[in-house]
XYZ file of C-alpha atoms in Angstrom:
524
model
C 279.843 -10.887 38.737
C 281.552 -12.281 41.886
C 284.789 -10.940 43.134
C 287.358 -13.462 41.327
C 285.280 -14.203 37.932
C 285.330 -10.159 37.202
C 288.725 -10.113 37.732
C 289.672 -13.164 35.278
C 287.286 -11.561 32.672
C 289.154 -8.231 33.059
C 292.420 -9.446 32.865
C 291.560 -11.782 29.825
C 290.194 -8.540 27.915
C 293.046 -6.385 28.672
C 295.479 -8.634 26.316
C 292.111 -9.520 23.887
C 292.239 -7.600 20.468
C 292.207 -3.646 20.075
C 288.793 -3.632 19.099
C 287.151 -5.583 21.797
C 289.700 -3.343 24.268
C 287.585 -0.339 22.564
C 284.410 -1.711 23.908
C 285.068 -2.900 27.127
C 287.045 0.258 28.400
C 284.338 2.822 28.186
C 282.355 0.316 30.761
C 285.050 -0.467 33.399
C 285.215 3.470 33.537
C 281.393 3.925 33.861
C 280.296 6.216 36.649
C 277.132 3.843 37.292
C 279.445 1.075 38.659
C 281.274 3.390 40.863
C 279.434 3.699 44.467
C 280.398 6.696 45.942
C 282.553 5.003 48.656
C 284.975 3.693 46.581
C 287.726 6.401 44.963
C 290.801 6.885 44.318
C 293.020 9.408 46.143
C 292.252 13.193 45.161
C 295.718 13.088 42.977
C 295.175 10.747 41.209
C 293.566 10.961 37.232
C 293.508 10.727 34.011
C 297.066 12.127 32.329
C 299.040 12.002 35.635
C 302.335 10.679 35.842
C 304.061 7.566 37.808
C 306.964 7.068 39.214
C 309.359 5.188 37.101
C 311.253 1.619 37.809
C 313.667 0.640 40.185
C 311.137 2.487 42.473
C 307.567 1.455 42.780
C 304.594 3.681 42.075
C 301.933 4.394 45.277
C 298.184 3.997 44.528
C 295.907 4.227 47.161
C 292.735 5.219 47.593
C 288.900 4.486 49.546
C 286.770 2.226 50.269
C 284.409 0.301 51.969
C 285.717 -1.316 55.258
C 286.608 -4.494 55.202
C 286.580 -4.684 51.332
C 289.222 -6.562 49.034
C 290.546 -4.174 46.510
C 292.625 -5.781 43.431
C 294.458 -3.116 41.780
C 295.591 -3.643 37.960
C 298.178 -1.658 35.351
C 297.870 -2.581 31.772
C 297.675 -1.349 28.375
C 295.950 -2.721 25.184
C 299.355 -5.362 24.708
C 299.944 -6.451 28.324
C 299.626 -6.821 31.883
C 302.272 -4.715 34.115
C 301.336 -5.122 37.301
C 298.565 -7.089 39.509
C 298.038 -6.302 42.914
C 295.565 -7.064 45.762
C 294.771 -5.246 49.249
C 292.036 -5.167 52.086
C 290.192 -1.276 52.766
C 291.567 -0.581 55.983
C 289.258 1.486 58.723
C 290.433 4.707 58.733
C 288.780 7.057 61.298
C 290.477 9.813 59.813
C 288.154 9.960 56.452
C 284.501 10.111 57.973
C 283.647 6.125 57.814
C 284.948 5.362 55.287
C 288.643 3.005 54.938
C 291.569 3.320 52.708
C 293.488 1.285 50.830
C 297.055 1.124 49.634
C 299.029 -0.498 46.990
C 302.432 -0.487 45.754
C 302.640 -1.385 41.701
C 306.142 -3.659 40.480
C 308.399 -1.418 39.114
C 307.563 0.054 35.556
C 309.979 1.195 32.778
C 309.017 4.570 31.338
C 306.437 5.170 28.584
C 302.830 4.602 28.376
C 300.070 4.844 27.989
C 298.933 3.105 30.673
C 295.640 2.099 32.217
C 294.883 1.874 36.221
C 291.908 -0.692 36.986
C 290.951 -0.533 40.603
C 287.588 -2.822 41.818
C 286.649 -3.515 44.976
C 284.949 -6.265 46.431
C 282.472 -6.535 49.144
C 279.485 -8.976 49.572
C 279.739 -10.327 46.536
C 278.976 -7.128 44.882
C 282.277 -5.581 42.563
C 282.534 -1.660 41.913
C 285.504 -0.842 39.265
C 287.149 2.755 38.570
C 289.997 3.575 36.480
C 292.010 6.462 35.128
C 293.747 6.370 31.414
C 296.719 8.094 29.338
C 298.886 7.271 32.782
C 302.561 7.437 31.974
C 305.471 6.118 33.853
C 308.548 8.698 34.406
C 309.990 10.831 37.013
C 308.023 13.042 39.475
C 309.390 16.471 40.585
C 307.858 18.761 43.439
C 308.394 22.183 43.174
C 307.383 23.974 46.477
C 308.057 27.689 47.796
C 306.368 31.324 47.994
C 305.390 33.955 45.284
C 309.131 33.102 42.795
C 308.342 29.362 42.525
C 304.423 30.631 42.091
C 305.024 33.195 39.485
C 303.218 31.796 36.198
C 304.393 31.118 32.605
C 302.221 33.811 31.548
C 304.676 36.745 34.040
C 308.389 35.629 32.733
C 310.164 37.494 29.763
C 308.688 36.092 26.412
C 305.650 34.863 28.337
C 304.387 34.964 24.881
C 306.689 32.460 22.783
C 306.980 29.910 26.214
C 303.199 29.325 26.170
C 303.093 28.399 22.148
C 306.025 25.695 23.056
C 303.383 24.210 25.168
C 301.829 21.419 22.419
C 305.325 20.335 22.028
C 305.728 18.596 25.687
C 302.527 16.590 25.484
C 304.112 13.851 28.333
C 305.254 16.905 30.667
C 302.457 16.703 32.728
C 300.875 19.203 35.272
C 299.275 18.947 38.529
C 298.269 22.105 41.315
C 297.535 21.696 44.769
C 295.041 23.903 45.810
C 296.127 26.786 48.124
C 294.742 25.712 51.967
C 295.922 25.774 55.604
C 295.161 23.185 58.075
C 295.867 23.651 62.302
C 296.600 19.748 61.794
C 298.140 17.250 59.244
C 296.066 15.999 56.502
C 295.781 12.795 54.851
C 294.815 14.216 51.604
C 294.374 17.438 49.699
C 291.545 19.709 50.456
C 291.779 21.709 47.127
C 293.236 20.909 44.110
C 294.055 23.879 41.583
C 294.810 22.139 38.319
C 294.455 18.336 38.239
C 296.983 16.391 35.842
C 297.099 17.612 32.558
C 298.859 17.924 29.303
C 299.932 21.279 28.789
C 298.154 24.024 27.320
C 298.633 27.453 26.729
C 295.694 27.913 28.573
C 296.672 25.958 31.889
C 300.016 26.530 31.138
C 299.430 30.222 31.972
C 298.700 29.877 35.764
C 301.389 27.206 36.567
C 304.655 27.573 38.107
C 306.985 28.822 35.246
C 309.993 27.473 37.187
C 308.863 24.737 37.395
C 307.807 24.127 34.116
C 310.875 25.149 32.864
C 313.093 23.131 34.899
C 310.621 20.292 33.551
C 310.911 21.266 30.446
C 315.009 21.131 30.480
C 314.456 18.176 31.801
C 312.164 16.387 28.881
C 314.550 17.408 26.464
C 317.629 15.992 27.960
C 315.875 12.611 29.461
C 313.435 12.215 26.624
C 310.576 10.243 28.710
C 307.716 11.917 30.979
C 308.153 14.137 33.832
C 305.211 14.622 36.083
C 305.355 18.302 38.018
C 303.505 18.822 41.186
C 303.373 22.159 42.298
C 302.902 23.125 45.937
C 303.606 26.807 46.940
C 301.902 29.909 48.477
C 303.127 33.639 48.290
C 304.421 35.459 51.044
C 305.235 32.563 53.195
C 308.368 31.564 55.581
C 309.792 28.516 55.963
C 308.382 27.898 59.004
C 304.431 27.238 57.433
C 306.306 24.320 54.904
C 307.580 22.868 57.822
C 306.267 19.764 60.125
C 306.515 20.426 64.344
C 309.240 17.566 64.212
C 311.902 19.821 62.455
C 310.890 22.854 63.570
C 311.378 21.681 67.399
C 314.688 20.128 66.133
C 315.618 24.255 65.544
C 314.397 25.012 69.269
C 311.302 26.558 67.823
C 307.596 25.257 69.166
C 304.689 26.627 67.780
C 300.916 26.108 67.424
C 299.255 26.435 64.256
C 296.007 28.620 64.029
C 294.422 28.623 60.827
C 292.873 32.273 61.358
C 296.312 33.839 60.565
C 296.303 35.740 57.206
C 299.307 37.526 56.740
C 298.754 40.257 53.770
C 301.625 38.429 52.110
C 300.496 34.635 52.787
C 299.736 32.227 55.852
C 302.479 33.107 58.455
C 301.899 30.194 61.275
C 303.908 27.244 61.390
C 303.054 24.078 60.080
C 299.797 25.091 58.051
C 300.850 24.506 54.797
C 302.466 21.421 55.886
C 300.359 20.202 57.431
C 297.861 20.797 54.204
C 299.793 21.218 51.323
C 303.060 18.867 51.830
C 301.541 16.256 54.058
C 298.841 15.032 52.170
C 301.701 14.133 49.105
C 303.651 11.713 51.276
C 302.668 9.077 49.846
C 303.671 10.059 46.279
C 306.462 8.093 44.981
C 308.309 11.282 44.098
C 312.227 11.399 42.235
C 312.838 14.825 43.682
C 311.991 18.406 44.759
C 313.116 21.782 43.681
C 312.269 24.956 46.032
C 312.164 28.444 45.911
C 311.574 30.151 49.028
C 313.541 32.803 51.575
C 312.022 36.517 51.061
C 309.678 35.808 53.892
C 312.334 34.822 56.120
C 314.314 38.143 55.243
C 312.428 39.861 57.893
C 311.332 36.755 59.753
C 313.957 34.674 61.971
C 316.885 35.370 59.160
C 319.310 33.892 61.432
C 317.392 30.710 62.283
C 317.593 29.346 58.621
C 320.316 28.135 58.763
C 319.231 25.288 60.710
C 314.876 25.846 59.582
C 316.095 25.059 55.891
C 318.243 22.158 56.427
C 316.124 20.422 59.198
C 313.141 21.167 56.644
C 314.678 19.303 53.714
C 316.048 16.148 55.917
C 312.390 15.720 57.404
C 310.396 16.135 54.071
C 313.474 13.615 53.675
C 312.268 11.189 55.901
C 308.503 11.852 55.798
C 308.373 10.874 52.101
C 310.692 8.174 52.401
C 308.462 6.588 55.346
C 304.983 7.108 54.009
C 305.793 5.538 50.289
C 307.082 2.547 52.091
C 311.051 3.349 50.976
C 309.950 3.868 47.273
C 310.708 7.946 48.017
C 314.568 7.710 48.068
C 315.461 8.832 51.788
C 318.285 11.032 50.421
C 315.824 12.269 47.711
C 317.486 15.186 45.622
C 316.634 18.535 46.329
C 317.380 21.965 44.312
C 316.755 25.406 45.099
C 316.940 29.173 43.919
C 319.475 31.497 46.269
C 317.564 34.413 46.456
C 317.703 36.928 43.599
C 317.962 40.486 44.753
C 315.206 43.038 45.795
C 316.447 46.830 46.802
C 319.528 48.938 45.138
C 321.574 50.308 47.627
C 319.955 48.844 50.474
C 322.166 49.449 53.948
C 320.368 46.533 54.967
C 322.247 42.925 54.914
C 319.387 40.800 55.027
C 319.529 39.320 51.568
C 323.108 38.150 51.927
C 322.834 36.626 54.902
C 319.689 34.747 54.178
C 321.326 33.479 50.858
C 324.411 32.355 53.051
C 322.215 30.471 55.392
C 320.386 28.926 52.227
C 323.657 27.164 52.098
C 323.984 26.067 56.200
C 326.798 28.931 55.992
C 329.088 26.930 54.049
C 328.465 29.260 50.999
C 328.243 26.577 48.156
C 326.326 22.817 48.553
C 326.534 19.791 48.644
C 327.844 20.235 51.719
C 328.543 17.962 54.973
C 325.176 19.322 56.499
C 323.180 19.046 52.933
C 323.865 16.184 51.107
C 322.640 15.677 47.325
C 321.392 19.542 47.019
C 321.945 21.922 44.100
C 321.383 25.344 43.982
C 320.609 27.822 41.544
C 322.346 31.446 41.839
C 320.222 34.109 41.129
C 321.858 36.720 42.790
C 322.841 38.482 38.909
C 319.257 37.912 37.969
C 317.621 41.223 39.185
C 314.428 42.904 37.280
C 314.159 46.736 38.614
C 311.655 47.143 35.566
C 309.936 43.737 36.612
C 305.621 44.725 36.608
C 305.480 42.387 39.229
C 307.920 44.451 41.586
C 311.687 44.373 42.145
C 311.420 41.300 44.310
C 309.574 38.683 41.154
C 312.389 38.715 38.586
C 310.903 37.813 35.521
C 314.030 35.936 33.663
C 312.965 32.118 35.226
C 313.978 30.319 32.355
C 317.678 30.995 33.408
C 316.984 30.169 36.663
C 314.925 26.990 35.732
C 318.429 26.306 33.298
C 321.257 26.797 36.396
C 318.311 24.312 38.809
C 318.269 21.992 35.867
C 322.295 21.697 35.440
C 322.179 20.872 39.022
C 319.747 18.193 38.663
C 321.714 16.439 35.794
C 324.911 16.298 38.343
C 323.101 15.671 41.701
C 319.798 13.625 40.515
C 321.151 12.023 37.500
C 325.074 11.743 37.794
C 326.300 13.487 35.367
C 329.700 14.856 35.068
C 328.819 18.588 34.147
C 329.633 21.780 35.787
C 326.906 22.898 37.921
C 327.513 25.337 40.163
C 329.928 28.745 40.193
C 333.336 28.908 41.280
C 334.501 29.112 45.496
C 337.730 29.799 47.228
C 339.742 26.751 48.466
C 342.288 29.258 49.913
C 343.787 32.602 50.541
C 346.883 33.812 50.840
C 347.688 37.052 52.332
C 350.929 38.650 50.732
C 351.358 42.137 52.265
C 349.286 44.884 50.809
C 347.454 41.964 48.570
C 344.952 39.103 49.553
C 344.971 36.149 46.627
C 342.147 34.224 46.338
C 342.752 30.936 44.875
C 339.067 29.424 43.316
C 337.745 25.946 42.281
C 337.599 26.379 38.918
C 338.661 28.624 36.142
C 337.460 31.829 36.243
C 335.834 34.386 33.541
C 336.252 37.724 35.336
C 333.921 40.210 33.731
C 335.263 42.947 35.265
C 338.044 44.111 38.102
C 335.235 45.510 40.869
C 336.178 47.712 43.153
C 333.763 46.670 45.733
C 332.848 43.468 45.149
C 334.834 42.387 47.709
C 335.266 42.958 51.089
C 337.915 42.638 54.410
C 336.946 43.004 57.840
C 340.036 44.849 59.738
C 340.100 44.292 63.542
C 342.534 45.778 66.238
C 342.589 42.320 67.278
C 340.961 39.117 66.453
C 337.513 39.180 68.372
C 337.637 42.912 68.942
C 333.722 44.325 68.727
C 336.231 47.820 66.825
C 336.040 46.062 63.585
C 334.592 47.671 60.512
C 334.424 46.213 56.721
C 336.260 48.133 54.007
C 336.538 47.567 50.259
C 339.554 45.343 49.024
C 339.380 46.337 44.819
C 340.702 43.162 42.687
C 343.701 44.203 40.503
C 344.278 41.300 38.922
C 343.860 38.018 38.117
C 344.552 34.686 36.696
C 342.797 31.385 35.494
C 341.838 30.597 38.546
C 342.900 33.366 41.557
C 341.897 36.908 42.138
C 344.152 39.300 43.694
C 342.836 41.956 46.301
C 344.373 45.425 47.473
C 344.436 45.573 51.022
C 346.411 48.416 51.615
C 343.668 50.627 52.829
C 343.324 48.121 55.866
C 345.915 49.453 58.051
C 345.093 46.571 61.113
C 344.732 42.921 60.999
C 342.654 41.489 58.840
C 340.395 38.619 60.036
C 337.519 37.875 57.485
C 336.413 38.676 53.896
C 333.004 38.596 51.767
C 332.128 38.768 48.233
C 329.241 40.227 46.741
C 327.237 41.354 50.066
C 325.015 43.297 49.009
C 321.291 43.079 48.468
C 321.774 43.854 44.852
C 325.712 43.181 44.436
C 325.325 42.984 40.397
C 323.431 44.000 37.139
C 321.729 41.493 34.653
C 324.494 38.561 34.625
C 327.394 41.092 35.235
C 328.538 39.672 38.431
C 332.394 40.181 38.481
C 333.357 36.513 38.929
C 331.606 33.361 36.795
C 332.965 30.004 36.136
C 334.183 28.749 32.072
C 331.834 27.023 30.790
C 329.401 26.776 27.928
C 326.769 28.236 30.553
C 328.924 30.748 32.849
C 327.513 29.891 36.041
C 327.976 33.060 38.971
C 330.489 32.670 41.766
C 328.312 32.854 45.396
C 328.427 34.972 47.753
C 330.386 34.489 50.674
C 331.250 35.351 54.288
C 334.418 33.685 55.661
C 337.108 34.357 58.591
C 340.297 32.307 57.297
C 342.147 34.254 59.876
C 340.268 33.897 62.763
């Protein structure tokens, strides 16, 4: 049929009965009208999951050069969107063009069917994909704790028999591969969108899910997860030249490094794994990544991390034409713990450069973020080694609080109590915080002063400062054994400062969130 008449017949049987919809849907999906040319993008299937209204949902795809594509959304009842493009030459896919459309905004719910044809020489090819829903799309990107499966976390077991239950939380796996340059499109994909299983549920992200799962039971319409991570990797791979030079680091990417623990040069896993999504309508991204970057410019994150975040910002936002929010929420995981008595501060200062070094966000230099503290979640029995904790689902729960506040406006308590001042009364340091507190316990060393001959002085050591007592919302510190001037304080720097949720300070709540650790000179 010519171009136009196919496109009137289609649209005329989309709203025709349920029975004539029966038969003419198994032929618009037949493989023998679909040339090879013509395709959708690799993410893009059967049980996948749009972006929901006011934003508009991305579908693009390829094509024949030169060719008009007309792109249609519909279910048995109605038409919800009808658009048109042109295949655009695209030397970057071997010949062959791409094309592009942006669908009017959808409400969520489905399901939904995606009619694509292209026309070219009076010849028309049609594909489609079915069982498409409409909600909100999460990415969840990171190393080996956003990686670590359903089938690894405590009560693996009971998790993966919830899984028939969330039938419209969907699933979708990039495939682990490194580029030296950007790509346009995944190379690999690991688990194409589907409706969790207990099967497929087993290999994916258990954060993730989790946080998804929270999610579905609070919002009650789909969420669509697309995970994106790699073991053993520092920020640096995630990350796109642009924000890496913006942290006075330059780099070039050679795909022949294979760290024991992951890909280690810059930009490969951006370029492959991150890069190839832009043009995803997404709603937001959750992260859990730092271990790496323990051992690996710890000092620099505190500029890698935020400049990361704003350009994924901006690189979304750009290449989904503004549907992306520019300010897109993002959540993360502090890091957990990994070594007892460890004489080594590399932990805590990596988990107070998660935060830009202000110790809690949002802050001025990371705007709609939330962050999960794991710092009282440590496993020493963990099979997977001290360094994979294995209790996700409370750090899917604390990610998911912040996601209600930050992504969804609520009103809720979602992060632990921090000092808005100190007051130094003799012998005694009171710390005044920003919330009530629940104070499991009066440490001894959970807290810290640094005493100083003099302010600046390189003679300056770090002694305990035991809390005596406390009130609804203050702690009071001995200082007595610091016989100079003091000139900074910490809490809970240590590698592993706590046992299993038995971190001295947490806030009131129904869910008893666990004060942050801190570094700060209020004396100085």
């Amino acid at each position: 049929l010519p171009g136009d008449q196919a496109a009137a017949e289609v649209k005329m049987a989309a709203v025709a009965a349920a029975g004539v919809w029966a038969l003419l849907w198994p032929l618009l999906l037949s493989g023998a009208r679909a040339g090879p040319e013509f395709r959708f993008a690799s993410y893009y299937s059967h049980h996948m999951v749009l972006q929901v209204k006011p934003a508009r949902a991305v579908v693009w795809g390829y094509g024949a050069e030169g060719a008009a594509v007309h792109v249609l959304l519909f279910n048995e009842d109605q038409f919800f969107s009808d658009q048109h493009t042109t295949v655009l030459k695209d030397d970057a896919v071997g010949g062959n063009g791409t094309w592009k459309v942006w669908l009017d905004p959808v409400s969520h719910g489905g399901p939904f069917m995606v009619l694509a044809q292209q026309s070219i020489a009076g010849l028309v090819e049609s594909i489609g994909i079915n069982d498409v829903y409409f909600g909100d799309i999460w990415l969840c990107g990171g190393q080996s704790n956003m990686q670590f499966t359903v089938s690894q976390v405590m009560n693996a077991s009971e998790e993966l028999a919830l899984a028939p239950r969330y039938p419209h939380v969907r699933l979708f796996q990039a495939g682990m591969f490194q580029s030296p340059s950007e790509l346009n499109d995944l190379a690999t994909i690991g688990l194409q969108w589907s409706v969790p299983t207990g099967s497929n549920l087993a290999h994916f992200s258990a954060v993730c899910w989790l946080f998804g799962r929270d999610l579905y039971d609070k919002l009650q319409y789909p969420i669509g997860l697309v995970e994106s991570c790699w073991g053993g990797t520092p920020i640096e791979t995630w990350s796109s030249k642009r924000a890496l030079q913006k942290c006075q680091q330059t780099y070039t990417a050679d795909v022949g490094d294979r760290n024991e623990r992951g890909p280690h040069f810059p930009t490969v896993l951006w370029n492959s794994m991150i890069h190839p999504l832009l043009q995803m309508t997404i709603k937001g991204a959750i992260w859990y990544q730092g271990e790496e970057n323990t051992h690996s410019y710890n000092d620099l994150y505190n500029c890698t991390f935020p400049a990361m975040i704003n350009d994924w910002r901006q690189a979304f936002h750009e290449e989904s034409g503004g549907q992306t929010e520019i300010d897109f929420p993002f959540g993360f995981v502090q890091l957990s713990t990994f070594r007892h008595n460890s004489t080594d501060d590399a932990y805590p200062r990596l988990r107070w450069h998660q935060t830009a070094n202000y110790g809690y966000v949002p802050n001025p230099v990371m705007p709609k973020t939330f962050m999960a503290v794991a710092m009282d979640l440590g496993d020493e029995k963990s099979p997977y080694g001290c360094i994979h904790p294995r209790y996700k689902q409370e750090v899917a729960f604390r990610l998911y609080l912040g996601a209600r506040a930050v992504a969804y406006g609520e009103d809720i308590p979602f992060q632990g109590p921090f000092p808005k001042g100190i007051d130094q009364r003799n012998t005694t340091l009171v710390i005044v915080y920003t919330q009530e507190l629940t104070v499991v316990k009066l440490s001894a060393n959970a807290f810290e002063v640094c005493c100083s001959m003099k302010k600046n002085s390189s003679a300056s050591q770090w002694i305990f400062a035991p809390m005596i007592k406390s009130s609804s919302n203050t702690v009071t510190l001995s200082v007595e054994q610091c016989r100079q001037e003091i000139i900074g304080i910490r809490y809970a720097w240590e590698d592993w400062p706590c046992e299993l949720k038995q971190c001295p300070l947490y806030n009131q709540d129904y869910h008893p969130l666990p004060a942050p650790s801190f570094s700060i000179h209020p004396f100085e």
